[in-house]
PDB file of C-alpha atoms and ligand atoms in Angstrom:
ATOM      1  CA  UNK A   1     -23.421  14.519  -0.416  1.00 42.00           C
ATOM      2  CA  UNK A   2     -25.037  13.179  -3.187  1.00 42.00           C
ATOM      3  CA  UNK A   3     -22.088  10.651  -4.068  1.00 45.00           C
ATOM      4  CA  UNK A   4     -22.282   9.710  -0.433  1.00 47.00           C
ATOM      5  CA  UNK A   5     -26.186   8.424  -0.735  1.00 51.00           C
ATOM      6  CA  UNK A   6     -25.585   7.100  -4.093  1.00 54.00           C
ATOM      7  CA  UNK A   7     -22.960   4.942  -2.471  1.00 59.00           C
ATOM      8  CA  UNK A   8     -25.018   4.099   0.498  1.00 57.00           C
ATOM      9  CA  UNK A   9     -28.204   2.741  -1.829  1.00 61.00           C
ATOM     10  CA  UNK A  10     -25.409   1.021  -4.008  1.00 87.00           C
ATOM     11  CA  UNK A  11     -24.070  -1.090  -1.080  1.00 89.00           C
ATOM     12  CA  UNK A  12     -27.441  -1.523  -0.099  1.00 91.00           C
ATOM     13  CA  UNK A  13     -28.590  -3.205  -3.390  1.00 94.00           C
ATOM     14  CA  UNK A  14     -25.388  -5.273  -3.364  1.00 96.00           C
ATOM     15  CA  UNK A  15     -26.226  -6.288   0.143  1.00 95.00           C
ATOM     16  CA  UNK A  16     -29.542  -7.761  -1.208  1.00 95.00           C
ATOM     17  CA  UNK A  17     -27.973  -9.359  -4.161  1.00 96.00           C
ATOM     18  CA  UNK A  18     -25.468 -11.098  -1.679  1.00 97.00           C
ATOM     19  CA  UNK A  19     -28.756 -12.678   0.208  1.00 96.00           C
ATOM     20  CA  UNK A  20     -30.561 -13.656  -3.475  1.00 96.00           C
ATOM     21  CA  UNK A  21     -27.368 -15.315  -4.103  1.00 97.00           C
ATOM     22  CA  UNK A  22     -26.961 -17.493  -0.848  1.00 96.00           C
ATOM     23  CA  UNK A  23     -31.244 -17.752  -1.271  1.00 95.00           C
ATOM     24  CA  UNK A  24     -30.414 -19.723  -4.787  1.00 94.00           C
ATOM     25  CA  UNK A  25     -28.201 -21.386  -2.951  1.00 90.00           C
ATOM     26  CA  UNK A  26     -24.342 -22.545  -4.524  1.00 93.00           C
ATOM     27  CA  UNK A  27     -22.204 -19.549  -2.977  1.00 97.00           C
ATOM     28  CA  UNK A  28     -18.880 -19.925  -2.527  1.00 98.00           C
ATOM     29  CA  UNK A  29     -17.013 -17.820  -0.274  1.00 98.00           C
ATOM     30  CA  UNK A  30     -13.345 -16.932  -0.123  1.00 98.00           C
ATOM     31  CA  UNK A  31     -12.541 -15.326   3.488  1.00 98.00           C
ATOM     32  CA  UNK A  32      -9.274 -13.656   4.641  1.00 96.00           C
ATOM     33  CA  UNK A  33      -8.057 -12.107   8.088  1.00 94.00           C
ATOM     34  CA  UNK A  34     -10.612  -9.409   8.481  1.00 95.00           C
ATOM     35  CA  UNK A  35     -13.589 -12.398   9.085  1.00 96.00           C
ATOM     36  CA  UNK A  36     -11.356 -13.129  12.673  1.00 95.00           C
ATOM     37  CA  UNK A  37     -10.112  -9.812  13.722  1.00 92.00           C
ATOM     38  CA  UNK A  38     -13.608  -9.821  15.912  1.00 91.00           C
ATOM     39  CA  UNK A  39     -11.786 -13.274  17.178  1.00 93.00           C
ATOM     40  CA  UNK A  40      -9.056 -10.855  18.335  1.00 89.00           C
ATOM     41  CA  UNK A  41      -6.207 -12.080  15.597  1.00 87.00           C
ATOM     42  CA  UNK A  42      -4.539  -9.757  13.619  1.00 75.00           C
ATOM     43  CA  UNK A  43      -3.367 -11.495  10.647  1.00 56.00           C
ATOM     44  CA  UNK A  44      -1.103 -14.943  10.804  1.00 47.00           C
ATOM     45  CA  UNK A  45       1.806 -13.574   9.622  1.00 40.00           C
ATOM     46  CA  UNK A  46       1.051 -11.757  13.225  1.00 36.00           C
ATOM     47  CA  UNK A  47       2.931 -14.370  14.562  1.00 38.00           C
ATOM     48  CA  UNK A  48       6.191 -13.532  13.162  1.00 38.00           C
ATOM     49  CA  UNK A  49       4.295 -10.276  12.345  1.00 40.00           C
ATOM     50  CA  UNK A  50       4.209  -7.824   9.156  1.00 45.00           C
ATOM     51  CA  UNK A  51       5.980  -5.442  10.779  1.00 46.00           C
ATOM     52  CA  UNK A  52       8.816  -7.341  12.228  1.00 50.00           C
ATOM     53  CA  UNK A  53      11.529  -9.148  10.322  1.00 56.00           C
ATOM     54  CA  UNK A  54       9.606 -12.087   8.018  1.00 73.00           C
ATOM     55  CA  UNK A  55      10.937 -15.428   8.135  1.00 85.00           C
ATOM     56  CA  UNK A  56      10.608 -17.058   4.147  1.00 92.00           C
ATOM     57  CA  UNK A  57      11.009 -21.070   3.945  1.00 94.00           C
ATOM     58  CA  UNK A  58      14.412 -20.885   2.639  1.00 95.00           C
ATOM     59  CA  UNK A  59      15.881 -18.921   5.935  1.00 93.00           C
ATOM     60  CA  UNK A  60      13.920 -21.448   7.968  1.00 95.00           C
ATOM     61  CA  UNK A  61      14.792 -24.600   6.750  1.00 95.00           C
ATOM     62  CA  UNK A  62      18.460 -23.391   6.160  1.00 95.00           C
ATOM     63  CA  UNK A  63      19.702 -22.158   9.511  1.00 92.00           C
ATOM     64  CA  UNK A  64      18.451 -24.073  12.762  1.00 92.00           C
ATOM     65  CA  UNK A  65      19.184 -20.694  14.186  1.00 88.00           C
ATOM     66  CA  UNK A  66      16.554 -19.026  12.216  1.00 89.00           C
ATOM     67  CA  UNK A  67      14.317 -22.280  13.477  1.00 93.00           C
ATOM     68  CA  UNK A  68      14.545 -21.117  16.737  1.00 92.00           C
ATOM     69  CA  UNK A  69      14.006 -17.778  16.135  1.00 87.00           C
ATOM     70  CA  UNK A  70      10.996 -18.688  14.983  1.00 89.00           C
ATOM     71  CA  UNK A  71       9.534 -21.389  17.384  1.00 91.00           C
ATOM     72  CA  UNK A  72      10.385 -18.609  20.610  1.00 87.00           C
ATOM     73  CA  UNK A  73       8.247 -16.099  18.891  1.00 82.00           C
ATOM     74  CA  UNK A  74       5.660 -18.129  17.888  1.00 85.00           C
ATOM     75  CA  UNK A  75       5.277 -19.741  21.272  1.00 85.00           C
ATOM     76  CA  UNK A  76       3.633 -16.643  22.719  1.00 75.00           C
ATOM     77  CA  UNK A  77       1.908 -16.641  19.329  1.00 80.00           C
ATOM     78  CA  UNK A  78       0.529 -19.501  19.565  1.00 86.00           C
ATOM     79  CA  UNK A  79      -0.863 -19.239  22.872  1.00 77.00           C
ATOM     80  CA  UNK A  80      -2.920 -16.245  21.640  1.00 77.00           C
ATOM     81  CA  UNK A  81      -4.195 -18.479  18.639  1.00 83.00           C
ATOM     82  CA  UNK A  82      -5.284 -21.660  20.592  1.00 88.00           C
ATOM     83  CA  UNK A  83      -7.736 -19.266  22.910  1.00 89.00           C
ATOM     84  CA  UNK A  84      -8.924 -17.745  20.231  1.00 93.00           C
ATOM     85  CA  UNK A  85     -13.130 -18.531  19.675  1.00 96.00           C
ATOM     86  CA  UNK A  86     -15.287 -17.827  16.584  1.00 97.00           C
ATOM     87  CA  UNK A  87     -16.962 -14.806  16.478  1.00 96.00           C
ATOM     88  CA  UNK A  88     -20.270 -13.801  14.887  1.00 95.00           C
ATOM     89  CA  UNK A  89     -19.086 -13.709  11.444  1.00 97.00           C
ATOM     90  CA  UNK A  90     -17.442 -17.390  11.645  1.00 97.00           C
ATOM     91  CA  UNK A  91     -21.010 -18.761  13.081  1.00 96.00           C
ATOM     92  CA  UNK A  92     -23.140 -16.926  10.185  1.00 96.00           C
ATOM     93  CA  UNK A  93     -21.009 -19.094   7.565  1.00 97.00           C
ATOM     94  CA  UNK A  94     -21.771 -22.198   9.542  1.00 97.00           C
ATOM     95  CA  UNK A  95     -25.231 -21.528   9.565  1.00 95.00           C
ATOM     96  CA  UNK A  96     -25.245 -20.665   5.998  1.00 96.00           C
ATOM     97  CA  UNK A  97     -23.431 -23.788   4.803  1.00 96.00           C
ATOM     98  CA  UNK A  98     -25.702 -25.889   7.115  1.00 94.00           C
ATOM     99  CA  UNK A  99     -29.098 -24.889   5.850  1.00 94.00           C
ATOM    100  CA  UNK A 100     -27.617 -25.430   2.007  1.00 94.00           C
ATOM    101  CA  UNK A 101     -26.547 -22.210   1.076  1.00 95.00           C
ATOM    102  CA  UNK A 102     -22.894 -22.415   0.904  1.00 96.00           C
ATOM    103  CA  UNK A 103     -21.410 -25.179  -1.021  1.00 92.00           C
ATOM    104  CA  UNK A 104     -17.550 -24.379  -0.029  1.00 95.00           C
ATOM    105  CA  UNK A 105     -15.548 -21.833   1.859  1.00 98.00           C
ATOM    106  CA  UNK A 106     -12.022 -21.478   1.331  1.00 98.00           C
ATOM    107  CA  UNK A 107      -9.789 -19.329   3.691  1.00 98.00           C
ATOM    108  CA  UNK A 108      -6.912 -17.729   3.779  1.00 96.00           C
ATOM    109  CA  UNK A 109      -6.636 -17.706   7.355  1.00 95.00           C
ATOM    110  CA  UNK A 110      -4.578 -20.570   9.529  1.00 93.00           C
ATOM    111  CA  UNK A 111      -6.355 -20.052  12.458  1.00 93.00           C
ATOM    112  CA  UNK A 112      -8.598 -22.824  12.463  1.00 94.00           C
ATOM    113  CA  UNK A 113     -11.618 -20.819  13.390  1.00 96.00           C
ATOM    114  CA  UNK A 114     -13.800 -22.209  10.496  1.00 98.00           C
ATOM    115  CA  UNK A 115     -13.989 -25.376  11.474  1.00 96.00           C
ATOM    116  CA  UNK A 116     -14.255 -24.539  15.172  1.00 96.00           C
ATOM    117  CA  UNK A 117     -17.498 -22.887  14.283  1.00 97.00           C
ATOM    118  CA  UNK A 118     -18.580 -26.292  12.572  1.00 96.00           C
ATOM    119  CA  UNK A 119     -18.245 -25.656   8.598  1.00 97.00           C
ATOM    120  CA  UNK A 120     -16.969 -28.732   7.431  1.00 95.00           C
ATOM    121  CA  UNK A 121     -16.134 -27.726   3.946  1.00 94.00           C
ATOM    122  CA  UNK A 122     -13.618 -25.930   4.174  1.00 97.00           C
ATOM    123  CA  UNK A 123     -10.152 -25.119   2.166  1.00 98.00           C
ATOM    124  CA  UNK A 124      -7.084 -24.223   3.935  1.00 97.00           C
ATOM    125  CA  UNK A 125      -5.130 -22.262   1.086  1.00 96.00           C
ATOM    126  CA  UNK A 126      -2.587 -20.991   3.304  1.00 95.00           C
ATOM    127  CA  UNK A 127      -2.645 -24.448   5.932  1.00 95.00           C
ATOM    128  CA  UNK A 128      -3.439 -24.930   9.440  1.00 94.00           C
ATOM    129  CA  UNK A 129      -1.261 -23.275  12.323  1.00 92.00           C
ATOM    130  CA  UNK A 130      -3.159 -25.812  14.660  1.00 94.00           C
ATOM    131  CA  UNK A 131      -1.083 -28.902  12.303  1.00 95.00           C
ATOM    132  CA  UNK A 132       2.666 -29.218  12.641  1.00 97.00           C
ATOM    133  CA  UNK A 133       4.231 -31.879   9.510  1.00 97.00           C
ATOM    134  CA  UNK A 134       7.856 -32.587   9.372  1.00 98.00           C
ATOM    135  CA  UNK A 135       9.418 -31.889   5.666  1.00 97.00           C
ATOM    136  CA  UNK A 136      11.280 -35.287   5.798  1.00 97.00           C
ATOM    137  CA  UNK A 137       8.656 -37.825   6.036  1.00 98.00           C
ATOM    138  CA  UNK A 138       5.333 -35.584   5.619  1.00 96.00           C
ATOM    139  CA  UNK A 139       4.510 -36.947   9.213  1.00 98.00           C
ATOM    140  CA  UNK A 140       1.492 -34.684  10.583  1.00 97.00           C
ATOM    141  CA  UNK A 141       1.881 -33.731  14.424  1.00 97.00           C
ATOM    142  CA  UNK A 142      -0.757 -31.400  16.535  1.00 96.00           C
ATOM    143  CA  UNK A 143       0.587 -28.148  17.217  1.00 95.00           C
ATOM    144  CA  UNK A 144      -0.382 -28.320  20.986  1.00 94.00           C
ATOM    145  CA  UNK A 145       1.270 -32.213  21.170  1.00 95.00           C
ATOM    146  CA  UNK A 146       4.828 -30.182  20.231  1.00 95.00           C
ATOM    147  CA  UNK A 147       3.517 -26.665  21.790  1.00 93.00           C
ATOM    148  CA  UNK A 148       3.475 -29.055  25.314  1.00 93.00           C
ATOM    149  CA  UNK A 149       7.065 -30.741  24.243  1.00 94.00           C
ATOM    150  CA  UNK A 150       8.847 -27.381  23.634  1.00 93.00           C
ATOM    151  CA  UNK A 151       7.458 -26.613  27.099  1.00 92.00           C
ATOM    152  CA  UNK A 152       8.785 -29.725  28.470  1.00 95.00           C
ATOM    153  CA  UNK A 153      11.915 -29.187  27.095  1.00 95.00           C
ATOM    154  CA  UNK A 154      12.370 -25.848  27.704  1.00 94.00           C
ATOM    155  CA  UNK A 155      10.497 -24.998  30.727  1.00 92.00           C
ATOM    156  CA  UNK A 156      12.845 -21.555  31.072  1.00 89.00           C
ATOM    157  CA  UNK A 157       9.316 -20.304  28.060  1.00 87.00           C
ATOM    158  CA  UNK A 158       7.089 -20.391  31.788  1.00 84.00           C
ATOM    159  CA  UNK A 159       8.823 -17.266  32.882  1.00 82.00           C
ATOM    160  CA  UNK A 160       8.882 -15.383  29.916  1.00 77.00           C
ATOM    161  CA  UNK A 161       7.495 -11.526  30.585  1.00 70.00           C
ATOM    162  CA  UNK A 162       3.969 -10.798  28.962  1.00 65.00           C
ATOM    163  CA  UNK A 163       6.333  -8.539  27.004  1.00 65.00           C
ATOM    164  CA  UNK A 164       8.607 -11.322  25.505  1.00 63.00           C
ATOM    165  CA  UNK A 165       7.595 -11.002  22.066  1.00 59.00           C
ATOM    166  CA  UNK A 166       8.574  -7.190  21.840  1.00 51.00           C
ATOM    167  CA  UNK A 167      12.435  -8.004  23.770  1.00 55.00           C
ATOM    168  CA  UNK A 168      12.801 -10.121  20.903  1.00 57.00           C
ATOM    169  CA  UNK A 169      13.085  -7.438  18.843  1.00 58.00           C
ATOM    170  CA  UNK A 170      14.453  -5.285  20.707  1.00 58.00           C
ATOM    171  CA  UNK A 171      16.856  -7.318  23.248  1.00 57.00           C
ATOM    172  CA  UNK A 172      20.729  -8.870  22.883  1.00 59.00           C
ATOM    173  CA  UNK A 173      19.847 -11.441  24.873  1.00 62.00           C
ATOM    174  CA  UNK A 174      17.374 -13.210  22.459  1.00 69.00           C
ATOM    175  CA  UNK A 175      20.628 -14.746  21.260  1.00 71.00           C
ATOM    176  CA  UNK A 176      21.598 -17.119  24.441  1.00 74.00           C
ATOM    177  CA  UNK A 177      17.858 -17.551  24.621  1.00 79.00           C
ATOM    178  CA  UNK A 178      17.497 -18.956  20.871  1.00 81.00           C
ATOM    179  CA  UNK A 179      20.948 -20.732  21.234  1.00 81.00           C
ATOM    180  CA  UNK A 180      19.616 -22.787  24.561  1.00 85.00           C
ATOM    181  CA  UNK A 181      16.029 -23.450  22.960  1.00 90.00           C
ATOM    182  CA  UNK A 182      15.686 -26.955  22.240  1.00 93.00           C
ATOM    183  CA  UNK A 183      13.227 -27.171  18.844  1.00 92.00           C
ATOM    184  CA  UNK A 184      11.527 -30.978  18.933  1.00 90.00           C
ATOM    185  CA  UNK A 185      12.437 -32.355  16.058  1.00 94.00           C
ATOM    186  CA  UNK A 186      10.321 -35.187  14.049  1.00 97.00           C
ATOM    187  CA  UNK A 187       9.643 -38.445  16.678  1.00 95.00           C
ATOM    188  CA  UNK A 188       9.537 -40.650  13.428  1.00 97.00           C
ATOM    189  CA  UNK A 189      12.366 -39.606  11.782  1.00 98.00           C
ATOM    190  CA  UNK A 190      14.114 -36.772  13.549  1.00 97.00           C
ATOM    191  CA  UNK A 191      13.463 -34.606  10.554  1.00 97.00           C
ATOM    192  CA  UNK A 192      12.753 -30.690  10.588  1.00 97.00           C
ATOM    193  CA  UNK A 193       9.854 -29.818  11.592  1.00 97.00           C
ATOM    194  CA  UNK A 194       7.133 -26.937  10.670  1.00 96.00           C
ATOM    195  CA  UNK A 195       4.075 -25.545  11.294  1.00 95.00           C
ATOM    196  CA  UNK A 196       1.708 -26.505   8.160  1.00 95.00           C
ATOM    197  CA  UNK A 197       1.229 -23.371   7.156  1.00 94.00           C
ATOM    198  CA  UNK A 198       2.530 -21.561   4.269  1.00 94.00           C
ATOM    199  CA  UNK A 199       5.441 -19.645   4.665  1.00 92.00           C
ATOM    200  CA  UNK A 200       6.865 -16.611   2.675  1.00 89.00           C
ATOM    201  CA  UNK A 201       8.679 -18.321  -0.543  1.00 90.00           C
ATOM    202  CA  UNK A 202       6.334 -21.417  -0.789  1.00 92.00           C
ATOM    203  CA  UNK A 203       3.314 -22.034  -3.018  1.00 92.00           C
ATOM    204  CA  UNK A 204       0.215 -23.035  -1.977  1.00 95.00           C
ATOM    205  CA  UNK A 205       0.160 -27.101  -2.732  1.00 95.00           C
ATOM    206  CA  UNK A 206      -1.297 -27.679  -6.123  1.00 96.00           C
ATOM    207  CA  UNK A 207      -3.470 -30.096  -4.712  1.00 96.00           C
ATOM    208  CA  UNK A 208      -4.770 -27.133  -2.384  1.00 97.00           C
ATOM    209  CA  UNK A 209      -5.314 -24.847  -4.932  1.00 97.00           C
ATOM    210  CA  UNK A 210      -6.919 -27.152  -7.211  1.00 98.00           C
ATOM    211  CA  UNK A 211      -9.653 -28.121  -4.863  1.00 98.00           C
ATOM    212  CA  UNK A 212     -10.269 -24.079  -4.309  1.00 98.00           C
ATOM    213  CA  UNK A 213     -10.734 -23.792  -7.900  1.00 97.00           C
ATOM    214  CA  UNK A 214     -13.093 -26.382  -8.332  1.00 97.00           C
ATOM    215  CA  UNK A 215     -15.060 -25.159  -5.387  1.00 97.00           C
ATOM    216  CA  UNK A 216     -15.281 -22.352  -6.938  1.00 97.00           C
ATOM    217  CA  UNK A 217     -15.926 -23.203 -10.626  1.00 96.00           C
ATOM    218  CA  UNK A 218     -18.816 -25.245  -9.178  1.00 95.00           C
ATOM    219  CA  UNK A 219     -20.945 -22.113  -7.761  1.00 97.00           C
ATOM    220  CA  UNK A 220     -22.794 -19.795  -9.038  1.00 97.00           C
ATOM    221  CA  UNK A 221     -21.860 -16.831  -7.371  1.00 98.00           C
ATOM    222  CA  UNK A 222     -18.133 -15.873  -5.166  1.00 98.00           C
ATOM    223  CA  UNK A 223     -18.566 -13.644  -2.427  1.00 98.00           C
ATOM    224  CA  UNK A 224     -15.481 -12.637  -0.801  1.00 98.00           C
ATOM    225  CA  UNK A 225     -15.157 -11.165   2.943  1.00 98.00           C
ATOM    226  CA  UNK A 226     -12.694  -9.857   4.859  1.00 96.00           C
ATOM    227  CA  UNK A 227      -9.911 -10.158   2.544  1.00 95.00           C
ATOM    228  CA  UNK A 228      -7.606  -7.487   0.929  1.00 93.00           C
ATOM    229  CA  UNK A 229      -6.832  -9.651  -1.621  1.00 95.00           C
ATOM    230  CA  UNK A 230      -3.460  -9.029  -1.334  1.00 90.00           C
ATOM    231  CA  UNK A 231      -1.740 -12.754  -2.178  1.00 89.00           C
ATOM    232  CA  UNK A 232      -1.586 -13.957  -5.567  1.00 91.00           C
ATOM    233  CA  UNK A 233      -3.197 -17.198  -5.087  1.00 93.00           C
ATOM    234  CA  UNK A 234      -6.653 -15.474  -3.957  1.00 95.00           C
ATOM    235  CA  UNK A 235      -6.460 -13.000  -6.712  1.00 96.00           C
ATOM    236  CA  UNK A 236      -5.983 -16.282  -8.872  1.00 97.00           C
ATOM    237  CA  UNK A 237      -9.626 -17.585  -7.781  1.00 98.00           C
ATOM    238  CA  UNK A 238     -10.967 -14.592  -8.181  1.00 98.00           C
ATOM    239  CA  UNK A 239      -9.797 -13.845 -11.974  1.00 96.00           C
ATOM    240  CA  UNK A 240     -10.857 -17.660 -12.423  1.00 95.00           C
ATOM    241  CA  UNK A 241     -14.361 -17.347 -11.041  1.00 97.00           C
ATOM    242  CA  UNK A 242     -14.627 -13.511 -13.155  1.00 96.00           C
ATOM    243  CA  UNK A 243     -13.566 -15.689 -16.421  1.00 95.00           C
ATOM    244  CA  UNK A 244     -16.383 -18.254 -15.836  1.00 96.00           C
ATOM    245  CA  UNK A 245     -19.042 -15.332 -15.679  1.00 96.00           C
ATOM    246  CA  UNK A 246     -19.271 -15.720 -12.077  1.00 97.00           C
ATOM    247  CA  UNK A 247     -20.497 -13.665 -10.066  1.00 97.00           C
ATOM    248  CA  UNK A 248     -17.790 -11.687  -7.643  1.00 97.00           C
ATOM    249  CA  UNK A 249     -19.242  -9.797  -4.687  1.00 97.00           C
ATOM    250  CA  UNK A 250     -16.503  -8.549  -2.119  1.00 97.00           C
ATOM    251  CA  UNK A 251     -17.428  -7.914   1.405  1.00 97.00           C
ATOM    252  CA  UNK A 252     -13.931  -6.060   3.205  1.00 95.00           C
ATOM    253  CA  UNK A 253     -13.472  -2.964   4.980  1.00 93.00           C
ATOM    254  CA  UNK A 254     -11.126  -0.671   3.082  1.00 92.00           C
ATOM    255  CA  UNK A 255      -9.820  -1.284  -0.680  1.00 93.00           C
ATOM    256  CA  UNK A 256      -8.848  -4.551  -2.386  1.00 94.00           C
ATOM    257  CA  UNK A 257      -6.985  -5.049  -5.515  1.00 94.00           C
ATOM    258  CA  UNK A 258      -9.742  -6.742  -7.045  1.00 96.00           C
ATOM    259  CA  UNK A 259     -12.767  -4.043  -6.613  1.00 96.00           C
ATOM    260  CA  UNK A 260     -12.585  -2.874  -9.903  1.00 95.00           C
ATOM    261  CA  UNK A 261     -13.163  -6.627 -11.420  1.00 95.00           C
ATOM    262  CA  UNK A 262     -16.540  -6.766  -8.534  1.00 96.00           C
ATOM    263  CA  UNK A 263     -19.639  -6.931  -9.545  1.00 96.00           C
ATOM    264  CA  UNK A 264     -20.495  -5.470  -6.328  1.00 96.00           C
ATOM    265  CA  UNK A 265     -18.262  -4.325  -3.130  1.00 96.00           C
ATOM    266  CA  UNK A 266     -19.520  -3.308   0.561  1.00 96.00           C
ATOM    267  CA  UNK A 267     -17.314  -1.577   2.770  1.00 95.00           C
ATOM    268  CA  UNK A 268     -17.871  -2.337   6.070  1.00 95.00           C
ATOM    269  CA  UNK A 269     -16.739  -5.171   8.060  1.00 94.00           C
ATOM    270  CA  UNK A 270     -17.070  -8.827   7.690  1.00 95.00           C
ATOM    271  CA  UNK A 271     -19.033  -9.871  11.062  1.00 94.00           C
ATOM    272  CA  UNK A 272     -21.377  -7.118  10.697  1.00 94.00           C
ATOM    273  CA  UNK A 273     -22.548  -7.622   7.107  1.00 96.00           C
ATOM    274  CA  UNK A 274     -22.825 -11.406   7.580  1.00 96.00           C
ATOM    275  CA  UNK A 275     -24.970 -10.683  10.862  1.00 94.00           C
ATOM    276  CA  UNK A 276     -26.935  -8.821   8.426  1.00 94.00           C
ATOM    277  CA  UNK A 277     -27.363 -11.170   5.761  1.00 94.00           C
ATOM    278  CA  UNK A 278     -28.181 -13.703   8.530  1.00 93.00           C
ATOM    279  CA  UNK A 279     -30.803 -11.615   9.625  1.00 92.00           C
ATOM    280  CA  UNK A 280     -32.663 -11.399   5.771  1.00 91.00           C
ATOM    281  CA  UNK A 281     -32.198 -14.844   5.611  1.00 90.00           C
ATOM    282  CA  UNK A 282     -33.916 -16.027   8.822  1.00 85.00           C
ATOM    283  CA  UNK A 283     -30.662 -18.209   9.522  1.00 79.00           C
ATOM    284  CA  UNK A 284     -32.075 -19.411  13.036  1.00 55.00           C
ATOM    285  CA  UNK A 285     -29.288 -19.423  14.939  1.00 53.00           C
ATOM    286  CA  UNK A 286     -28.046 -16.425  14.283  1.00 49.00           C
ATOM    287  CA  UNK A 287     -31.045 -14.533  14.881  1.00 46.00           C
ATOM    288  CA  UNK A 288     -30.944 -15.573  18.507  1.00 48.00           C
ATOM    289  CA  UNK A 289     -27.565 -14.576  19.301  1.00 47.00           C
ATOM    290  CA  UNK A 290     -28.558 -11.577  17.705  1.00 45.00           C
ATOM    291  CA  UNK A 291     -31.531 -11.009  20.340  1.00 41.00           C
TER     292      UNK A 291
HETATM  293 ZN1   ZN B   1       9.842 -37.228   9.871  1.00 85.88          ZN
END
């Protein structure tokens, strides 16, 4: 009982060092799936999903079969992801970087959502699902331009049953259906193409990871939310920012592998503590969705 208040006061002075931060302005924030779960996405590798047989680079650029194994289940994916809108936690980091008080956010997530809810400093680390870039000539396509051609070419992915994405798993037949798909393949070049996202067995581009680490560097405090910190290039930023005597607050629902390195952790969800800091801060527009 007692260790259960003692917690409860703890998160709550953690939640009020999290608002002097952003209040001194110079945050930087790393976010990770749990920020668009409220957006009603599970995780990106949800498209080829954790549970489910994972697809790394090397099966995917080596076997066309494996290609089209992918682009069938990640139609249905993708449908999912292009209707997804930001939720309440996606707005209060817009707000926050427009009135000054975030200098960079860098995400794990591929879903776009970020920008959608207007921050406009923002660092892909893992890519963009809504970007398609063929791995000949590095030409960039949008995902709906070659969602709309694979439907073109294929219009047999119309008639699929809401259920398609479990028969793949499940069904014999997924083999004629992946042997008839027709992938597009790169309109410059006819090269392979792929979503620009990183896959299982790839790094994240230096150039990528660079820019998150001088993001980071720059601020004066790293708040992370909605992230396990699971993937090696997060935990990287993380042991960066901790070496710099920066600040590390984590925001995430459950454990991380980095709590023990924070100098303080809440453990509730992402939306609702950044609804709450919104609310300390007097971030205007929040406050009114919030009435
Ligand atoms: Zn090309």
């Amino acid at each position: 009982m007692r260790e259960s208040n003692a917690s409860a006061i703890d998160e709550r002075d953690v939640l009020d060092a999290i608002a002097r931060a952003f209040e001194q302005g110079s945050v930087s924030v790393i976010s990770g799936a749990g920020v668009s779960t409220d957006s009603g996405i599970p995780d990106y590798r949800g498209l080829g999903s954790r549970q489910r047989q994972t697809i790394t680079i090397d099966d995917f650029l080596g076997s066309r079969r494996a290609r089209a194994h992918y682009w069938l289940r990640a139609h249905r994916g993708w449908s999912r992801f292009a209707n997804a809108l930001p939720n309440q936690g996606h707005r209060v980091l817009a707000d926050l970087e427009q009135a000054g008080m975030l200098t960079g956010l860098v995400t794990q997530n591929v879903d776009g959502l970020h920008r959608l809810a207007g921050n406009r400093h923002v660092i892909e680390l893992h890519g963009s699902l809504g970007n398609v870039v063929c791995v000949s000539c590095g030409q960039q396509f949008s995902r709906t331009d070659i969602h709309s051609a694979m439907v073109d070419a294929n219009p047999w992915l119309n008639d699929l049953s809401p259920d398609f994405d479990i028969d793949l798993e499940t069904n014999d037949s997924i083999s004629s259906l992946t042997g008839s798909l027709s992938i597009p393949d790169c309109s410059v070049c006819a090269g392979v193409l792929k979503p620009d996202v990183v896959f299982f067995g790839e790094s994240v581009p230096v150039r990528t990871y660079s820019a998150a680490r001088e993001t980071i560097s720059r601020s004066k405090t790293l708040l992370v939310v909605g992230s396990s910190l699971a993937v090696n290039s997060a935990v990287r930023l993380v042991q960066t920012a901790r070496k710099s005597r920066i600040p590390v607050f984590i925001v995430n629902r459950g454990k991380t592998h980095l709590d023990h390195v924070a100098t303080g952790k809440v453990n509730l969800g992402a939306s609702e503590v950044l609804s709450q800091l919104a609310a300390s801060l007097e971030v205007s527009a929040v406050l009114e969705d919030i009435e």
